[in-house]
Coordinates of C-alpha atoms in Angstrom, one line a residue:
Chain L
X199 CA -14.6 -12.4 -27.0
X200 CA -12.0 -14.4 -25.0
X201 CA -13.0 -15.8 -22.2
X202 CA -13.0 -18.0 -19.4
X203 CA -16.3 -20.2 -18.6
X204 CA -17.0 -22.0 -15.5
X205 CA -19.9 -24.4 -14.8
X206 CA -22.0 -24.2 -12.5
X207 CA -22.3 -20.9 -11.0
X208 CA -23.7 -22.5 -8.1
X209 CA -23.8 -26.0 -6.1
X210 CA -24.5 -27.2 -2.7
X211 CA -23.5 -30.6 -2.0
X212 CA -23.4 -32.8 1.0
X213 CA -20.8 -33.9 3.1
X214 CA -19.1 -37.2 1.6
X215 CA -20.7 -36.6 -2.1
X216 CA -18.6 -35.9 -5.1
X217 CA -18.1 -32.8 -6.7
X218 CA -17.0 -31.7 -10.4
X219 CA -16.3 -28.6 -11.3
X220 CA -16.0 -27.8 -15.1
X221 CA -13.7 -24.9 -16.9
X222 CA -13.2 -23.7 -20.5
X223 CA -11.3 -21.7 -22.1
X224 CA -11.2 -20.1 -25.9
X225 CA -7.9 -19.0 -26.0
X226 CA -5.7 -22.2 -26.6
X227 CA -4.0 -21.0 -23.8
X228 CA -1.6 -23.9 -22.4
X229 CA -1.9 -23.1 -19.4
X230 CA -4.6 -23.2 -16.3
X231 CA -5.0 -23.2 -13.1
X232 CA -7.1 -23.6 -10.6
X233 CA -8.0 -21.4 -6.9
X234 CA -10.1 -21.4 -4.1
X235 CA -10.6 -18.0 -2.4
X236 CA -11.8 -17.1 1.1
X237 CA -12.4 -14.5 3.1
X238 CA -8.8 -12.8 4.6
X239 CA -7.1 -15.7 2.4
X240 CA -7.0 -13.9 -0.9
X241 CA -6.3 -16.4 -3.9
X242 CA -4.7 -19.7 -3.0
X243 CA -3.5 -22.3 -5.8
X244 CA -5.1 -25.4 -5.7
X245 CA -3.9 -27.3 -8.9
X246 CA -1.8 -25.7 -12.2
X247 CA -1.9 -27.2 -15.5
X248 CA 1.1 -27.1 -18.1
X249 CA -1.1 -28.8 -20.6
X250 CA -2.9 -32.0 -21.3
X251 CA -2.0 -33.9 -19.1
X252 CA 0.6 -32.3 -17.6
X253 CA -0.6 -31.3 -13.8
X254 CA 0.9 -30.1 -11.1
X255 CA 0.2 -29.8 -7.3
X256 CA -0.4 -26.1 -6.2
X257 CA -0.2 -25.1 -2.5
X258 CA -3.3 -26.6 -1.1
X259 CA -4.0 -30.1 -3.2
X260 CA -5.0 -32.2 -0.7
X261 CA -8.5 -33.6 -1.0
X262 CA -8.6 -32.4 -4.3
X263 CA -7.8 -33.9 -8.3
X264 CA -7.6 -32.6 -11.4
X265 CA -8.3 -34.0 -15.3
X266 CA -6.9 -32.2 -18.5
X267 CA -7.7 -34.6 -21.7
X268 CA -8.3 -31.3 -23.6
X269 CA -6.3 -27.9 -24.2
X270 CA -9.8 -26.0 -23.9
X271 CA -10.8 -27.8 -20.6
X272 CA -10.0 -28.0 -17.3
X273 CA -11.5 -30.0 -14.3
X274 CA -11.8 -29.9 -10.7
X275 CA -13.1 -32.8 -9.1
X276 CA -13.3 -33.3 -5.3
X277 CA -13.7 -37.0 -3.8
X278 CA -16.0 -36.8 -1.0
X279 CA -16.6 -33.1 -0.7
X280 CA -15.9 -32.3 3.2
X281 CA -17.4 -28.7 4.8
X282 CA -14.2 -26.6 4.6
X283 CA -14.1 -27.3 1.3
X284 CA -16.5 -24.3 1.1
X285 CA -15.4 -22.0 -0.7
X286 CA -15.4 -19.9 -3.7
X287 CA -13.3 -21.7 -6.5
X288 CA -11.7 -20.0 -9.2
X289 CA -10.6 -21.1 -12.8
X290 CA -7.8 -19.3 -15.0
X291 CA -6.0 -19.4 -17.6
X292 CA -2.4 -17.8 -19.3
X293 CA -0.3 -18.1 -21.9
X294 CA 2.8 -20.5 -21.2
X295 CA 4.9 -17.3 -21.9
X296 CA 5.7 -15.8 -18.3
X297 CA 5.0 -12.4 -17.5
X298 CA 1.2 -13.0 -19.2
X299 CA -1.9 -11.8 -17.5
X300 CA -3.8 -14.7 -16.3
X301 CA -7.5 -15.0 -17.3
X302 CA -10.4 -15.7 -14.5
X303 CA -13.6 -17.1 -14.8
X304 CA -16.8 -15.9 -12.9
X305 CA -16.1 -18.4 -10.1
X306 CA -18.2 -21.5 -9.1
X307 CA -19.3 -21.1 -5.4
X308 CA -19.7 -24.5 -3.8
X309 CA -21.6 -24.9 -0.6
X310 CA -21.0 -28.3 1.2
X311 CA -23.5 -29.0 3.9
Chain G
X57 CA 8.4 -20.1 -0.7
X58 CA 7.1 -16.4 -1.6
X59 CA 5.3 -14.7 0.7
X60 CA 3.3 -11.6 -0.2
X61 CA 1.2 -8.8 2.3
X62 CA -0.8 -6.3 1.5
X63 CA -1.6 -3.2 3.7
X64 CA -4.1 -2.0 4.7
X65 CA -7.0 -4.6 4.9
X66 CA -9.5 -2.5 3.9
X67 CA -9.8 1.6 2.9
X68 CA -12.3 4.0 2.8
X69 CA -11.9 7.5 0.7
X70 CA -13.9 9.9 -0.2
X71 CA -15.0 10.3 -3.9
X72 CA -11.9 12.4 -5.5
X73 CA -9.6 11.2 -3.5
X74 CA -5.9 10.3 -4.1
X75 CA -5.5 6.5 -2.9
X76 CA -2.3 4.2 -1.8
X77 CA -2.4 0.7 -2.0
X78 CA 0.5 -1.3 -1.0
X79 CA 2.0 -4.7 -1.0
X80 CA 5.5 -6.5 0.0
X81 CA 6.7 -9.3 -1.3
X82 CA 9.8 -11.9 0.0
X83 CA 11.6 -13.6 -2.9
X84 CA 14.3 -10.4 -4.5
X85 CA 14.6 -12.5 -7.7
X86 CA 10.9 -12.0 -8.6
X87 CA 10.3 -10.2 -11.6
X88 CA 7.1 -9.8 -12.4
X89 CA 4.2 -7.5 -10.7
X90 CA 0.9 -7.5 -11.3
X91 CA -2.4 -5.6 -9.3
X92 CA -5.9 -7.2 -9.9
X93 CA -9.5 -5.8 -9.0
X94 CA -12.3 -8.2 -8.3
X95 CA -15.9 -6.2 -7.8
X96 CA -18.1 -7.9 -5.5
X97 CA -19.4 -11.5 -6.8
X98 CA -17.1 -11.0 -10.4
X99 CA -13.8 -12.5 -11.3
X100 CA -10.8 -10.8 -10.5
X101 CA -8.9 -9.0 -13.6
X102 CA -5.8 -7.5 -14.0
X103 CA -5.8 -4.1 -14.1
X104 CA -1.9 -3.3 -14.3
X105 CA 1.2 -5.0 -14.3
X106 CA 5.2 -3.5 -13.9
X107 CA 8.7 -5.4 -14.8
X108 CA 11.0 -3.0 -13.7
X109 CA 11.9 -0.7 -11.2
X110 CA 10.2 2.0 -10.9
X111 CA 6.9 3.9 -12.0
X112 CA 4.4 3.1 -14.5
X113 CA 1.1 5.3 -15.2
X114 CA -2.2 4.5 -17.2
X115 CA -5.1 7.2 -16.8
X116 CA -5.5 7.4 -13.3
X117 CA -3.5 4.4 -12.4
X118 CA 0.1 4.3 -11.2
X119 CA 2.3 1.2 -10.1
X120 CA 5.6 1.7 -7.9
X121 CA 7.9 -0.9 -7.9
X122 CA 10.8 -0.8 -5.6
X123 CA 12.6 -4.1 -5.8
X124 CA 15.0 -3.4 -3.5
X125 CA 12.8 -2.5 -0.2
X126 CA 10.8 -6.0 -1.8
X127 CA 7.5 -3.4 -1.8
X128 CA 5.3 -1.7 -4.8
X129 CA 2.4 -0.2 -4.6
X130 CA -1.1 1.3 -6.6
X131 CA -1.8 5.2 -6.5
X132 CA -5.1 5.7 -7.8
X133 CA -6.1 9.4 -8.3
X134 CA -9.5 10.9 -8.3
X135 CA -11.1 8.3 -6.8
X136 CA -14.4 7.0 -8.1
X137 CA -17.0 5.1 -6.4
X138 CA -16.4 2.7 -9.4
X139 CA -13.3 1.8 -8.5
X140 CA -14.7 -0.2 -4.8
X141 CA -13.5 -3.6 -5.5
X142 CA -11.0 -6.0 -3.8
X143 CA -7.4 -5.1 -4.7
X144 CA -5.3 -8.4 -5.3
X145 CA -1.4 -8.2 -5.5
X146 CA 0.2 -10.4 -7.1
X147 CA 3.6 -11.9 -8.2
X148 CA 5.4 -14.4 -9.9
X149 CA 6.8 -17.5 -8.6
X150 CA 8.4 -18.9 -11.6
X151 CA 6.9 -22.1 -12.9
X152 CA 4.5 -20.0 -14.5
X153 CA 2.8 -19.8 -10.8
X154 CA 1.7 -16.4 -9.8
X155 CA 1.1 -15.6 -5.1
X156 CA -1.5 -13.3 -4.6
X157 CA -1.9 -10.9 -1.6
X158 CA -5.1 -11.2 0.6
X159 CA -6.8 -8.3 -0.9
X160 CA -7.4 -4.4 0.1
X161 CA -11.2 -4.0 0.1
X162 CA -11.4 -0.5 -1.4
X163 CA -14.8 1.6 -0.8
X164 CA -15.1 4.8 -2.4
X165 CA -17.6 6.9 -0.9
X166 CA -20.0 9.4 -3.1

């Protein structure tokens, strides 16, 4: 079954701590990506990966990096977590062929107090 | 720099129900059309996606794409209450990049 795995499911962190958020995919799709979606704001692109180590800022990148060493894997990491980086965050992967569905994991909701 | 609506924010229909979702995009050169459904806490999936002008059905599904009003639209008929989700639009950007809408919350009431 293809899929999409994020990890974890759930995480509350405190203000100024670091944060990693993990994604993989079975696919050997080249490309990923990853979102943060709020309430009213629908899906916004944080961070989109051509493949290993090819990245490429989104529409909202600040105060957040990404690592690819891997085709399979994906990861978000966020240097001193602030509070409105609360949010739901979204990993997903596609094909490097355009028109291609993407694929989304469950989502990783981060809580940072 | 693509900008994409969607209308109305949120919908409720009886069960059996004929319902219109609808969505407008910026950029004229896009080519590629997709609509999503996310149920409450899941991920979002695509649930159809058109290329061309015009009208594409599967089982109670139908897209409308009208490139030239820069507007297309989901018709879902017979309405279940399976089918209350969010509704994402979405289209591409080129790059491989993909603008979603902010969502029509759909309920379908039994």
């Amino acid at each position: 079954d293809m899929k999409v795995t994020q990890m974890p499911r759930y995480l509350i962190k405190r203000m100024g701590e670091n944060v990693l958020l993990e994604c993989g995919q079975d696919m050997s799709h080249e490309t990923m990506y990853w979102y943060r979606q709020d309430p009213g704001l629908g899906l916004q692109l944080i961070y989109i990966s051509y493949d290993v180590d090819s990245n490429s800022e989104g529409d909202i990148p600040k105060g957040y990096r990404v690592s690819r060493k891997k085709r399979e894997h994906f990861s978000l990491i966020l240097d001193s977590a602030k509070t409105n980086q609360t949010s739901v965050y979204f990993c997903a992967s596609s094909p490097r062929r355009v028109g291609s569905d993407y694929t989304f994991g469950s989502g990783t909701r981060l809580l940072v107090i | 720099q693509q900008n994409v609506q969607q209308s109305p924010e949120s919908l409720i229909v009886p069960e059996g129900a004929r319902t219109s979702l609808n969505c407008t995009f910026s950029d004229s050169a896009s080519q590629y059309f997709w609509w999503y459904r996310q149920h409450s806490g899941k991920a979002p999936k695509a649930l159809m996606s058109i290329f061309s002008n015009g009208e594409k059905e599967e089982g109670r599904f139908t897209i409308h794409l009208n490139k030239a009003s820069l507007h297309f639209s989901l018709h879902i008929r017979d309405s279940q209450p399976s089918d209350s989700a969010l509704y994402l639009c979405a289209v591409e950007t080129g790059g491989y990049k993909v603008v979603f809408g902010s969502g029509t919350r759909l309920l379908v009431s039994p």
